[in-house]
JSON list of C-alpha atoms in Angstrom, two decimals:
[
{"chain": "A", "resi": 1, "resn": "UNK", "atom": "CA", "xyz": [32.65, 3.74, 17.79]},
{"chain": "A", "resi": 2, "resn": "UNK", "atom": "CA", "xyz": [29.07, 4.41, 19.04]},
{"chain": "A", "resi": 3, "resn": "UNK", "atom": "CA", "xyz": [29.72, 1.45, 22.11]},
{"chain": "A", "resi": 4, "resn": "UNK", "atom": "CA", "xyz": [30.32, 1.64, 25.69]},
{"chain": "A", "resi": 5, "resn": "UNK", "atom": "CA", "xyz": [32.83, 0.44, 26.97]},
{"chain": "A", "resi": 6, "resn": "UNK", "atom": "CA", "xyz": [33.03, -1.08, 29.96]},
{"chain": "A", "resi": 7, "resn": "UNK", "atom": "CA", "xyz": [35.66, -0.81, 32.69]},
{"chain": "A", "resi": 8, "resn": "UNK", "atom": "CA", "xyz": [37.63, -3.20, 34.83]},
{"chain": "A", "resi": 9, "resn": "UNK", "atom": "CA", "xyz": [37.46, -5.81, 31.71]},
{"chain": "A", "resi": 10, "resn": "UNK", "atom": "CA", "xyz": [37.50, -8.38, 34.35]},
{"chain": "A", "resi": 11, "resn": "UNK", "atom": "CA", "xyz": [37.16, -8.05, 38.36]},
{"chain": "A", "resi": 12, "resn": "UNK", "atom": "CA", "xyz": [37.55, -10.51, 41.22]},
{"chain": "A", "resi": 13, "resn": "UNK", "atom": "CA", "xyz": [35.93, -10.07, 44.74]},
{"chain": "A", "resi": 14, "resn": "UNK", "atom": "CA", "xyz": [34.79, -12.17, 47.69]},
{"chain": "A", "resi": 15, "resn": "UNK", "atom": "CA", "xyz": [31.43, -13.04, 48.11]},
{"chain": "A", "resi": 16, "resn": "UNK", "atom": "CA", "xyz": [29.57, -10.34, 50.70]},
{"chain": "A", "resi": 17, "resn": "UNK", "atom": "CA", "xyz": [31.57, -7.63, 48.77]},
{"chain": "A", "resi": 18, "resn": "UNK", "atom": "CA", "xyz": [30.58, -4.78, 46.76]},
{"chain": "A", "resi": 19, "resn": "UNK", "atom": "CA", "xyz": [31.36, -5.04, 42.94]},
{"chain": "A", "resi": 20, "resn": "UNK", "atom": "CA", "xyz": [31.32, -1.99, 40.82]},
{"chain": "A", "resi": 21, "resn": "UNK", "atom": "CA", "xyz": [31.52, -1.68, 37.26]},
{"chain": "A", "resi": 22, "resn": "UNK", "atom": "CA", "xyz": [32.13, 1.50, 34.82]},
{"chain": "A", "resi": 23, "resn": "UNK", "atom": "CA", "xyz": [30.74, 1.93, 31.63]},
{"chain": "A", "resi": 24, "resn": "UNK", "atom": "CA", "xyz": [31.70, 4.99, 29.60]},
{"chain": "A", "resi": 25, "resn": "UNK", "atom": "CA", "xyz": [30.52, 5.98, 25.83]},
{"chain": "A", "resi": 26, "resn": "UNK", "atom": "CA", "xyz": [31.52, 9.09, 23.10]},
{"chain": "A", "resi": 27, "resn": "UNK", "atom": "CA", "xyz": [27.64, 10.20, 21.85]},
{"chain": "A", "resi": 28, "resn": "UNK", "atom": "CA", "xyz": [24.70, 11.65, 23.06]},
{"chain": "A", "resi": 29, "resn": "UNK", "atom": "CA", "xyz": [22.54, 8.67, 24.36]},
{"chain": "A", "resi": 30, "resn": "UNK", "atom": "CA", "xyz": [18.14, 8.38, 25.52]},
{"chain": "A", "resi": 31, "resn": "UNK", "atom": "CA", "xyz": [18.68, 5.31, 27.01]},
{"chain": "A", "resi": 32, "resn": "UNK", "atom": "CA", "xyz": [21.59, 2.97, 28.63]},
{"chain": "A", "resi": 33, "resn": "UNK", "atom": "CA", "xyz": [20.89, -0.33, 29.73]},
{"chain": "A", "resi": 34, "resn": "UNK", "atom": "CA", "xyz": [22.64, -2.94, 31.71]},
{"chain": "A", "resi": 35, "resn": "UNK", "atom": "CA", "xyz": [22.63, -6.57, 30.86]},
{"chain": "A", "resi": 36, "resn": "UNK", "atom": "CA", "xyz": [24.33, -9.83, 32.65]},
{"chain": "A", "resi": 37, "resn": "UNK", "atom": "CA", "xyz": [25.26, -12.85, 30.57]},
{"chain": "A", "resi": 38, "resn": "UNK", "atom": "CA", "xyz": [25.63, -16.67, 32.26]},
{"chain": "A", "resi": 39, "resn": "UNK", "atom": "CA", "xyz": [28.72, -18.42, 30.47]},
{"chain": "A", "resi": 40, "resn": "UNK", "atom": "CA", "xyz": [27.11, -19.54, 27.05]},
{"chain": "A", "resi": 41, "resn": "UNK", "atom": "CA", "xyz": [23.85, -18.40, 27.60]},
{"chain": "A", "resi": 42, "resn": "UNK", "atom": "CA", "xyz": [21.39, -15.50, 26.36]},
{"chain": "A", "resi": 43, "resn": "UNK", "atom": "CA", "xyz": [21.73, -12.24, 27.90]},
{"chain": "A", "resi": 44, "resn": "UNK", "atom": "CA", "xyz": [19.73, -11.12, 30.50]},
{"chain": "A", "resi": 45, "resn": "UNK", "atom": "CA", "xyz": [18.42, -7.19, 30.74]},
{"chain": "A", "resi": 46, "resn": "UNK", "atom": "CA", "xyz": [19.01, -5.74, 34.40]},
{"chain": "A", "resi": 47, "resn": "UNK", "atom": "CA", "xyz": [18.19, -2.11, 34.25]},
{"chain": "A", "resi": 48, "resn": "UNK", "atom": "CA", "xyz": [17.60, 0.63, 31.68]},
{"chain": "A", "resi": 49, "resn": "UNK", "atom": "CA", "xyz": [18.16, 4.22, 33.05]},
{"chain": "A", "resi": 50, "resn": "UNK", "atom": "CA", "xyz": [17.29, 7.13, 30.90]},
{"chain": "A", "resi": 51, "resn": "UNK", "atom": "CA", "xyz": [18.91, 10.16, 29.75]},
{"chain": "A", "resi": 52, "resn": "UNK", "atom": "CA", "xyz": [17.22, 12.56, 32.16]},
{"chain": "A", "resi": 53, "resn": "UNK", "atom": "CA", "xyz": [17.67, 10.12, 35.33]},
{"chain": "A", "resi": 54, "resn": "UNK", "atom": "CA", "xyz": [20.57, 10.11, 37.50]},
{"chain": "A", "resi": 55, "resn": "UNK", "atom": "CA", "xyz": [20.65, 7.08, 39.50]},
{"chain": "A", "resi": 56, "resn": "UNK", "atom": "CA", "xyz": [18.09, 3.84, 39.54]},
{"chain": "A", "resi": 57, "resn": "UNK", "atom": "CA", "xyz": [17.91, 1.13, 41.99]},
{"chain": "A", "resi": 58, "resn": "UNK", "atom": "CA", "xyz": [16.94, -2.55, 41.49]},
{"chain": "A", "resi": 59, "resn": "UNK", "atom": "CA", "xyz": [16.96, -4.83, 43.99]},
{"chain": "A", "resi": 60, "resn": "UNK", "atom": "CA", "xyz": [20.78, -5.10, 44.97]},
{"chain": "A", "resi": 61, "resn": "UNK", "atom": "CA", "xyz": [21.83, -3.10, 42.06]},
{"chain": "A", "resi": 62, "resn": "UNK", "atom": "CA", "xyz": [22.30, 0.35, 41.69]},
{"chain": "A", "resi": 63, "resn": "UNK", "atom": "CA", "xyz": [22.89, 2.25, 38.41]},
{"chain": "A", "resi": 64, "resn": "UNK", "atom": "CA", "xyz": [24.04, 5.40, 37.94]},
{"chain": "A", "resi": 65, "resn": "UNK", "atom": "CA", "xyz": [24.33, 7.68, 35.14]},
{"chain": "A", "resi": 66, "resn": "UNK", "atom": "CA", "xyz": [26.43, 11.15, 34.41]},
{"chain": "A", "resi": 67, "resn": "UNK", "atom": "CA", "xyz": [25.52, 12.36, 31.13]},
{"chain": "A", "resi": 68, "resn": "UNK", "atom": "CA", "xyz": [28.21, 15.35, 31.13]},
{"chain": "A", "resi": 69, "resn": "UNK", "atom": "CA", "xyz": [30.92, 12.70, 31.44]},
{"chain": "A", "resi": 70, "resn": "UNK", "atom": "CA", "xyz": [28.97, 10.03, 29.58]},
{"chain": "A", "resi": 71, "resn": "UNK", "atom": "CA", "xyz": [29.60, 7.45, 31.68]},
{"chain": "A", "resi": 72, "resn": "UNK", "atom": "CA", "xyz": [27.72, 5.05, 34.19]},
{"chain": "A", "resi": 73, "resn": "UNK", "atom": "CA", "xyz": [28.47, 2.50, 36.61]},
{"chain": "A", "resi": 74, "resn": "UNK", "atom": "CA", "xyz": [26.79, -0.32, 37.73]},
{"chain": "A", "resi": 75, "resn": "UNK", "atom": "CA", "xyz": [27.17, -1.20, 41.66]},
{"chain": "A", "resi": 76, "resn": "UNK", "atom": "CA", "xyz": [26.38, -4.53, 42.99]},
{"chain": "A", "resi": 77, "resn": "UNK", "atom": "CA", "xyz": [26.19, -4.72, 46.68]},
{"chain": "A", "resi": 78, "resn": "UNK", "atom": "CA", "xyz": [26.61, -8.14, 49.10]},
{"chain": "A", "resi": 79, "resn": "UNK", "atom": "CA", "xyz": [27.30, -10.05, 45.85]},
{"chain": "A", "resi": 80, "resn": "UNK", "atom": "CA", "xyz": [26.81, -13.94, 46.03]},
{"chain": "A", "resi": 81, "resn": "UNK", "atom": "CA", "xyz": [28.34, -16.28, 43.99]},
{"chain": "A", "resi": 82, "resn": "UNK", "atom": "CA", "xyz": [25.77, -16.88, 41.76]},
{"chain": "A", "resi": 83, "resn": "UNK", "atom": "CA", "xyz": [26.51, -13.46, 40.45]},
{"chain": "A", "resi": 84, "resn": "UNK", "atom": "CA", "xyz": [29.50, -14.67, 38.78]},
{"chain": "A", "resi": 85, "resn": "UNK", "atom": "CA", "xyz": [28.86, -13.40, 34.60]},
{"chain": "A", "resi": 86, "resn": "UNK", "atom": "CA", "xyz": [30.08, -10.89, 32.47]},
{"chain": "A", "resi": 87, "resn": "UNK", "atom": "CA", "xyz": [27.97, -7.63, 32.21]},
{"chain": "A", "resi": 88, "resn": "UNK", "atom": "CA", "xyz": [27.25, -5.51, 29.46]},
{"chain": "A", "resi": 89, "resn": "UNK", "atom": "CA", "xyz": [26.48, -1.42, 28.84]},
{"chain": "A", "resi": 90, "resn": "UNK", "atom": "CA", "xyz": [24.51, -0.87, 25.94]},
{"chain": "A", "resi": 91, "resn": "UNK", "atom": "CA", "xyz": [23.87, 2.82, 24.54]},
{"chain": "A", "resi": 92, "resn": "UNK", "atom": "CA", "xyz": [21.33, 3.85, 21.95]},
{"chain": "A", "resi": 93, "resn": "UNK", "atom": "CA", "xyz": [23.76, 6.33, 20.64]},
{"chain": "A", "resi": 94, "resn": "UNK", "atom": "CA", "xyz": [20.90, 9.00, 20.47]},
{"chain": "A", "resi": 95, "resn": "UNK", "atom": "CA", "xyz": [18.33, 6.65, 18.09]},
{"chain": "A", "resi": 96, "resn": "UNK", "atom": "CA", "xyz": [15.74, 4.64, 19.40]},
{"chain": "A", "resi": 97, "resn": "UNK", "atom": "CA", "xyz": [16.74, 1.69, 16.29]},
{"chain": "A", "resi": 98, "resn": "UNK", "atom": "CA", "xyz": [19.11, -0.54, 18.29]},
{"chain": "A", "resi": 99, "resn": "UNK", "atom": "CA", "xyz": [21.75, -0.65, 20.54]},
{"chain": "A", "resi": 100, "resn": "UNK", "atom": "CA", "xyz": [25.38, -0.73, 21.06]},
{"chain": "A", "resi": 101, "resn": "UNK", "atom": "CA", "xyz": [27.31, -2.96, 23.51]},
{"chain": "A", "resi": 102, "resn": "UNK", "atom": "CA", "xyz": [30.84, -2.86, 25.24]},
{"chain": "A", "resi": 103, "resn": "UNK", "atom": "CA", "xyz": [33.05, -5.81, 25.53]},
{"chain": "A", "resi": 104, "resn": "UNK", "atom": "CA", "xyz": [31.83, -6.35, 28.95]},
{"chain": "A", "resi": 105, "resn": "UNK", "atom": "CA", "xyz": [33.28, -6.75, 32.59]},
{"chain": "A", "resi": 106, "resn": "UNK", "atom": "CA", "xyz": [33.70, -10.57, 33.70]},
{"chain": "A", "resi": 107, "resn": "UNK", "atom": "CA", "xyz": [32.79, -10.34, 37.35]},
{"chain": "A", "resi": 108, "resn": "UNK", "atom": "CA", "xyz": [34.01, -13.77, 39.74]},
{"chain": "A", "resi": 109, "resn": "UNK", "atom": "CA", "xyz": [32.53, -13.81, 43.01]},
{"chain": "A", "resi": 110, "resn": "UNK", "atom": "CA", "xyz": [34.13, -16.25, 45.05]},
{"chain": "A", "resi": 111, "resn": "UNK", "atom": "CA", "xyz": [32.29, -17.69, 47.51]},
{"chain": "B", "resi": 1, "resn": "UNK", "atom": "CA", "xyz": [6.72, -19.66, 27.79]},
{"chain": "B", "resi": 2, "resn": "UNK", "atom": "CA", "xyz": [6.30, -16.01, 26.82]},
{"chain": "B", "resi": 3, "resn": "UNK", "atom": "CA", "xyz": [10.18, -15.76, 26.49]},
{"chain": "B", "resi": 4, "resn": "UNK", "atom": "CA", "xyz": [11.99, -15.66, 23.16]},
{"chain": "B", "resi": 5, "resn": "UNK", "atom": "CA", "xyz": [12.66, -18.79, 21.65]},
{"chain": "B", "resi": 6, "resn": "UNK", "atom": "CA", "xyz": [15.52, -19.56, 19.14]},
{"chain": "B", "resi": 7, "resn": "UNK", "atom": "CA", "xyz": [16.41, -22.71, 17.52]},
{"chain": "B", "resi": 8, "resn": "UNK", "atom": "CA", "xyz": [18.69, -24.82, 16.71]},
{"chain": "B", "resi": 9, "resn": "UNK", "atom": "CA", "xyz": [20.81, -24.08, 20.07]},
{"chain": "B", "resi": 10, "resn": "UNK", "atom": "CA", "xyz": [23.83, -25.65, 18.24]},
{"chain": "B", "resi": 11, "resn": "UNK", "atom": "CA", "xyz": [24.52, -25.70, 14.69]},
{"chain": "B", "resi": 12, "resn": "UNK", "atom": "CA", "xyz": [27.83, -27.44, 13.46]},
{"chain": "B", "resi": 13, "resn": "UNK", "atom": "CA", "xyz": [28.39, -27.30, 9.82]},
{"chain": "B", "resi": 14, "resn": "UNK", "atom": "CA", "xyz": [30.80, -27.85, 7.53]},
{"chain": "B", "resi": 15, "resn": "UNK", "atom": "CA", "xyz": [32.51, -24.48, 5.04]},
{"chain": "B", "resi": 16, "resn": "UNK", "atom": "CA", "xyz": [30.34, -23.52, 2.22]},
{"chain": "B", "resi": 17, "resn": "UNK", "atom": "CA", "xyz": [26.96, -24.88, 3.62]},
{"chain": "B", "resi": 18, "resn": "UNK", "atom": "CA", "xyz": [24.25, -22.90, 4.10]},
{"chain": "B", "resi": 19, "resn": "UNK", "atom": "CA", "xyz": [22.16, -22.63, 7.81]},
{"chain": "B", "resi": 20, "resn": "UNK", "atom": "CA", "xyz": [19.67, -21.17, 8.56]},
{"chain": "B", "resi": 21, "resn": "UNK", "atom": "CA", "xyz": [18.05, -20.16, 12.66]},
{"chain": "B", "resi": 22, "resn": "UNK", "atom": "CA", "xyz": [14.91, -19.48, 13.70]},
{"chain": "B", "resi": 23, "resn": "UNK", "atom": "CA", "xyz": [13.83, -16.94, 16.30]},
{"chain": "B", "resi": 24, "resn": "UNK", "atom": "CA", "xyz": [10.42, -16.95, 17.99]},
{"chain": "B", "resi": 25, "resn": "UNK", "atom": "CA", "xyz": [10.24, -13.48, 19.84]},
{"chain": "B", "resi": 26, "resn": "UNK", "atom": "CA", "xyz": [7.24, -12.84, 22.83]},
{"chain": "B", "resi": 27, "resn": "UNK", "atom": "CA", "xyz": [3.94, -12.39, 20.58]},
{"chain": "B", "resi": 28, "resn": "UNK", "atom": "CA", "xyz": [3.26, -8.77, 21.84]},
{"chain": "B", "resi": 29, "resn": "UNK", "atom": "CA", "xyz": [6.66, -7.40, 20.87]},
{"chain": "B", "resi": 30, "resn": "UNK", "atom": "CA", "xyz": [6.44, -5.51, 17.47]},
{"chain": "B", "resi": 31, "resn": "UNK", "atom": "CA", "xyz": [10.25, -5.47, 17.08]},
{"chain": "B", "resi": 32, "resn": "UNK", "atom": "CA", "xyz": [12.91, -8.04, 16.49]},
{"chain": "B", "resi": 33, "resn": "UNK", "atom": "CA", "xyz": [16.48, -7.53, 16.18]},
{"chain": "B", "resi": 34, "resn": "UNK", "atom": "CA", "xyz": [19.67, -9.85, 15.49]},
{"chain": "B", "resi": 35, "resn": "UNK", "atom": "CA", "xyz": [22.98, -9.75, 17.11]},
{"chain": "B", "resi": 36, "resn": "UNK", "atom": "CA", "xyz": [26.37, -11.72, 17.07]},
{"chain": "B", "resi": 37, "resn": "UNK", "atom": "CA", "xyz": [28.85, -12.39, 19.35]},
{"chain": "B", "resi": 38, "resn": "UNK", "atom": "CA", "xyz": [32.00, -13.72, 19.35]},
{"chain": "B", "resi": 39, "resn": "UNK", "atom": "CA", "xyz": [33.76, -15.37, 22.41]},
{"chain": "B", "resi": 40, "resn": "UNK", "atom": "CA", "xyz": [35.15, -12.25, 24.74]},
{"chain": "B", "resi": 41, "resn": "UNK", "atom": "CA", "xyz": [33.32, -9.82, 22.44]},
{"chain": "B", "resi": 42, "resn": "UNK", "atom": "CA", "xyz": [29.89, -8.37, 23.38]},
{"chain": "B", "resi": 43, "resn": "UNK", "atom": "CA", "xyz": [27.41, -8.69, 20.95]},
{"chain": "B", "resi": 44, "resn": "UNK", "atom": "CA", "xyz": [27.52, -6.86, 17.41]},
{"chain": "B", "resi": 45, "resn": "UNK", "atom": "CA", "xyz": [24.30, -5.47, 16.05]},
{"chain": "B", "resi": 46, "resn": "UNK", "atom": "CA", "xyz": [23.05, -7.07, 12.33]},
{"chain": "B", "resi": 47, "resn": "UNK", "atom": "CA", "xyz": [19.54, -6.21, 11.79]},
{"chain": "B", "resi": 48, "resn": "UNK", "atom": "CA", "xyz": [16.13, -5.24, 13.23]},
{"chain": "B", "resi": 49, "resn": "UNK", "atom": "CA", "xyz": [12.35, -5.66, 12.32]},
{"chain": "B", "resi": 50, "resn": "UNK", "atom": "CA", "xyz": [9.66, -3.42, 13.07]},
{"chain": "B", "resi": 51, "resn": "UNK", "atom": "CA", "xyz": [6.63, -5.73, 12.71]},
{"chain": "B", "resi": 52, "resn": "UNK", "atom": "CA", "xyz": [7.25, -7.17, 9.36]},
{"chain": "B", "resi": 53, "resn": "UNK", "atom": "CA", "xyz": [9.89, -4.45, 7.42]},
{"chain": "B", "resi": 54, "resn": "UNK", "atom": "CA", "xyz": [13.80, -5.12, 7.55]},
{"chain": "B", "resi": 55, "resn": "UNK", "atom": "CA", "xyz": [14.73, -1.37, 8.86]},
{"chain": "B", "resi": 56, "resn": "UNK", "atom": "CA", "xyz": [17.97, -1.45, 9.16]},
{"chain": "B", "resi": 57, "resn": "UNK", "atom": "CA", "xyz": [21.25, -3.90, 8.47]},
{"chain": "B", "resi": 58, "resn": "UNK", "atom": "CA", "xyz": [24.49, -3.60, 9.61]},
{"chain": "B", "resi": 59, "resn": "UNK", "atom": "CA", "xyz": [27.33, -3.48, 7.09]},
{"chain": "B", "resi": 60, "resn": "UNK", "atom": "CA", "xyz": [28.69, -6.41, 8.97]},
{"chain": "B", "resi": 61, "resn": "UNK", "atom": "CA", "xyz": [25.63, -8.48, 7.17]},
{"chain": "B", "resi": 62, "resn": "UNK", "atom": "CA", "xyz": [27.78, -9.28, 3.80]},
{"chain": "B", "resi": 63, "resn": "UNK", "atom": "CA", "xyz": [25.25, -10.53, 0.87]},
{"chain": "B", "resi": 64, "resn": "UNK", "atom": "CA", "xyz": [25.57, -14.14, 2.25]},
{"chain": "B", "resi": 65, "resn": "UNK", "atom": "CA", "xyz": [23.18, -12.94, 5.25]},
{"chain": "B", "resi": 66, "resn": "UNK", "atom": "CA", "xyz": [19.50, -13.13, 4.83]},
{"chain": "B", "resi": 67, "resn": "UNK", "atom": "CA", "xyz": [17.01, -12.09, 7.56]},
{"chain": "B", "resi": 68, "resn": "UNK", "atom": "CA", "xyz": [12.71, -12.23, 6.87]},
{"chain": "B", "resi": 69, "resn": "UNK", "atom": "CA", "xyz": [10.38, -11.79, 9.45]},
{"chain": "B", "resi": 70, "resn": "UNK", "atom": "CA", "xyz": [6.77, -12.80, 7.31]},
{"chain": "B", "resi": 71, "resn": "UNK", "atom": "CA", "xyz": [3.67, -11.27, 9.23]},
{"chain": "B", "resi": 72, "resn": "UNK", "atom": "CA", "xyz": [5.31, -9.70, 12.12]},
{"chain": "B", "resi": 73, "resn": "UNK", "atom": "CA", "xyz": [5.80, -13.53, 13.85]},
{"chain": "B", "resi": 74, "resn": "UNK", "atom": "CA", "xyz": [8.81, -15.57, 13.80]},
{"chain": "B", "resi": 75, "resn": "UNK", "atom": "CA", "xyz": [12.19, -14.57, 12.12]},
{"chain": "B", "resi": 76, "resn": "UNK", "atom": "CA", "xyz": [14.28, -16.62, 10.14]},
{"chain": "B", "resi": 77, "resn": "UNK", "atom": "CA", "xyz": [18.59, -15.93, 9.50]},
{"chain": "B", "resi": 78, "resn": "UNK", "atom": "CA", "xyz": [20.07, -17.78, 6.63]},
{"chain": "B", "resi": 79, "resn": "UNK", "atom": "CA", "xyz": [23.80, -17.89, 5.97]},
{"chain": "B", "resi": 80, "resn": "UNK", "atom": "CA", "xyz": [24.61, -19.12, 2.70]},
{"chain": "B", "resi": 81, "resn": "UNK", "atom": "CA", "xyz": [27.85, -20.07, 1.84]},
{"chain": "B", "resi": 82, "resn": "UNK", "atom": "CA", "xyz": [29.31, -20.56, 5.03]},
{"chain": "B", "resi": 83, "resn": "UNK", "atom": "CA", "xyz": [32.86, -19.33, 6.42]},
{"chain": "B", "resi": 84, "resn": "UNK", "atom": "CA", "xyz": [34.60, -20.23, 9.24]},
{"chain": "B", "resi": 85, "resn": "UNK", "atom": "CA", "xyz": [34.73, -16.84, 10.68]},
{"chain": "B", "resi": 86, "resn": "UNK", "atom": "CA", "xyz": [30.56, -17.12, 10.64]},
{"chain": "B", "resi": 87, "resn": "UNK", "atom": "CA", "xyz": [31.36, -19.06, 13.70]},
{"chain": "B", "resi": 88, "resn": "UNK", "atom": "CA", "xyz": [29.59, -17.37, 16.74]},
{"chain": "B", "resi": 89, "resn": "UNK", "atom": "CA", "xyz": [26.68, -17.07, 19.03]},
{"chain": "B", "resi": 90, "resn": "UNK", "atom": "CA", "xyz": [23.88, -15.50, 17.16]},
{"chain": "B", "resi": 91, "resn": "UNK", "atom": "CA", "xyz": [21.85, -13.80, 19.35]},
{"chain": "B", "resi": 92, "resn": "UNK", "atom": "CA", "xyz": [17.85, -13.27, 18.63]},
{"chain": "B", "resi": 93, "resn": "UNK", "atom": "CA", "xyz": [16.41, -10.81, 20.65]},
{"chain": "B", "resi": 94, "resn": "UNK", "atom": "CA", "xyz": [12.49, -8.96, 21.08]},
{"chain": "B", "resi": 95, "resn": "UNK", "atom": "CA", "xyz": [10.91, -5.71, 22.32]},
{"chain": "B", "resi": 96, "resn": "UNK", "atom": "CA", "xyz": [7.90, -4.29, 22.44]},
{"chain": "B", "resi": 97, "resn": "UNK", "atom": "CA", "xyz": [9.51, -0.45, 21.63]},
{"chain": "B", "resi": 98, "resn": "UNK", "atom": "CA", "xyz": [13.13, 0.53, 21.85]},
{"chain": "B", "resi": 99, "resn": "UNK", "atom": "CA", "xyz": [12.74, 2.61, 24.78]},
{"chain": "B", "resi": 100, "resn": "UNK", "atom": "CA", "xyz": [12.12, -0.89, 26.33]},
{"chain": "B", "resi": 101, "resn": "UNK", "atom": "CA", "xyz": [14.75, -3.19, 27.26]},
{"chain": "B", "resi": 102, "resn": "UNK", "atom": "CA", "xyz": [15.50, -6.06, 24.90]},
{"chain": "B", "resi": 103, "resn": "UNK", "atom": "CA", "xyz": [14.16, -9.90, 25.81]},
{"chain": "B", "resi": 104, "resn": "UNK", "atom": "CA", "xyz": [16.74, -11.98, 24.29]},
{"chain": "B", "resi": 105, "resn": "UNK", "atom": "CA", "xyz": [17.21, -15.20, 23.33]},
{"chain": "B", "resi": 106, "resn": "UNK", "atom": "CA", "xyz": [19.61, -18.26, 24.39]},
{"chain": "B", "resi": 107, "resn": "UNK", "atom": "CA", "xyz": [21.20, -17.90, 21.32]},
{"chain": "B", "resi": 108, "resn": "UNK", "atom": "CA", "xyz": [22.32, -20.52, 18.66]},
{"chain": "B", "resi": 109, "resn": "UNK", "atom": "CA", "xyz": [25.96, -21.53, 18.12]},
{"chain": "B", "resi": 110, "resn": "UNK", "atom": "CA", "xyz": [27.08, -21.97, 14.93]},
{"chain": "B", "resi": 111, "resn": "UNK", "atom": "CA", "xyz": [30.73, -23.96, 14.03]},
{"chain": "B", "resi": 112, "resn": "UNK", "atom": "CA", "xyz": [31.83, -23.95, 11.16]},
{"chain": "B", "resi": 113, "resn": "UNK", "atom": "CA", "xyz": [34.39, -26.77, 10.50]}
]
């Protein structure tokens, strides 16, 4: 399977605390994105970091990505309860036609 | 709204109907791309569009599915024949290249009784 997989499958924490969330894939990737998903709704695309980048910062998120381990991880810091959703990796698997996601990791952040 | 559009947002049918969904992706992006999900599942890849050609289809899309995407514009997914394991989100979403992150959708939910 080309997909990421992401890693805890599901993760409780406080609100004010730090949630961090692994992705890790098997092929040789250009792109990996993270995306967040409401219960029910569309998902929504929070970062894409590139093959050749190491780490990326957003706002309260931080990415980063080791290509010799394939893998990634996705840090939230101070989360709020609105940040409750389940977030996705999604790898290119080395094509720029579409991409592959993981199961996800349900995040509750209780306030 | 420059987002991408999909409609119906719920679709209940009953076995062996067909349905079809339409996707309205943002006007500048030149490709279009279904996915499905199931509940617990991330989403599964079908098909994409660059402008108006069908590039690619995922062997999950048996001969019931049908995707167009005349002139470039909107996109259209029929399902003919419907099973209950069709049941699902399905997930329409846009960019303006791959290296891009994807603008999706709200999705529609289909039930299939």
């Amino acid at each position: 399977s080309q997909q990421g997989e992401e890693d805890p499958q599901a993760l409780s924490i406080q609100e004010g605390e730090n949630a961090t969330m692994n992705c890790s894939y098997k092929t040789s990737i250009n792109n990996l994105q993270w995306y967040r998903q409401n219960s029910g709704r569309g998902l929504v695309h929070l970062i894409l970091i590139r093959s050749n980048e190491r780490e990326k910062h957003s706002g309260r998120l931080r990415v980063t990505l080791d290509t010799s381990k394939k893998s990634s991880s996705l840090l939230i810091t101070a989360s709020r309860a609105a940040d409750t959703a389940s977030y996705f990796c999604a790898t290119d698997g080395g094509n720029f036609n579409k991409f592959y996601f993981g199961s996800g990791t349900k995040l509750n952040v209780k306030p | 709204d420059t987002g991408v559009s999909q409609d119906p947002r719920h679709k209940i049918t009953k076995r062996g109907q067909n349905v079809t969904f339409r996707c309205d992706p943002i006007s500048e992006h030149n490709r279009l791309y279904w996915y499905r999900q199931t509940l617990g599942q991330g989403p599964e890849f079908l098909t994409y569009f660059q402008n108006e050609a069908q590039l690619e289809k995922s062997r999950l899309l048996s001969d019931r599915f049908s995707a167009e995407r005349p002139k470039g514009s909107f996109s259209t997914l029929e399902i003919q024949r419907t099973e209950q394991g069709d049941s699902a989100m399905y997930l329409c979403a846009s960019s303006l290249e791959n290296r891009d992150g994807y603008t999706f959708g709200s999705g529609t939910r289909l039930t299939v009784v």
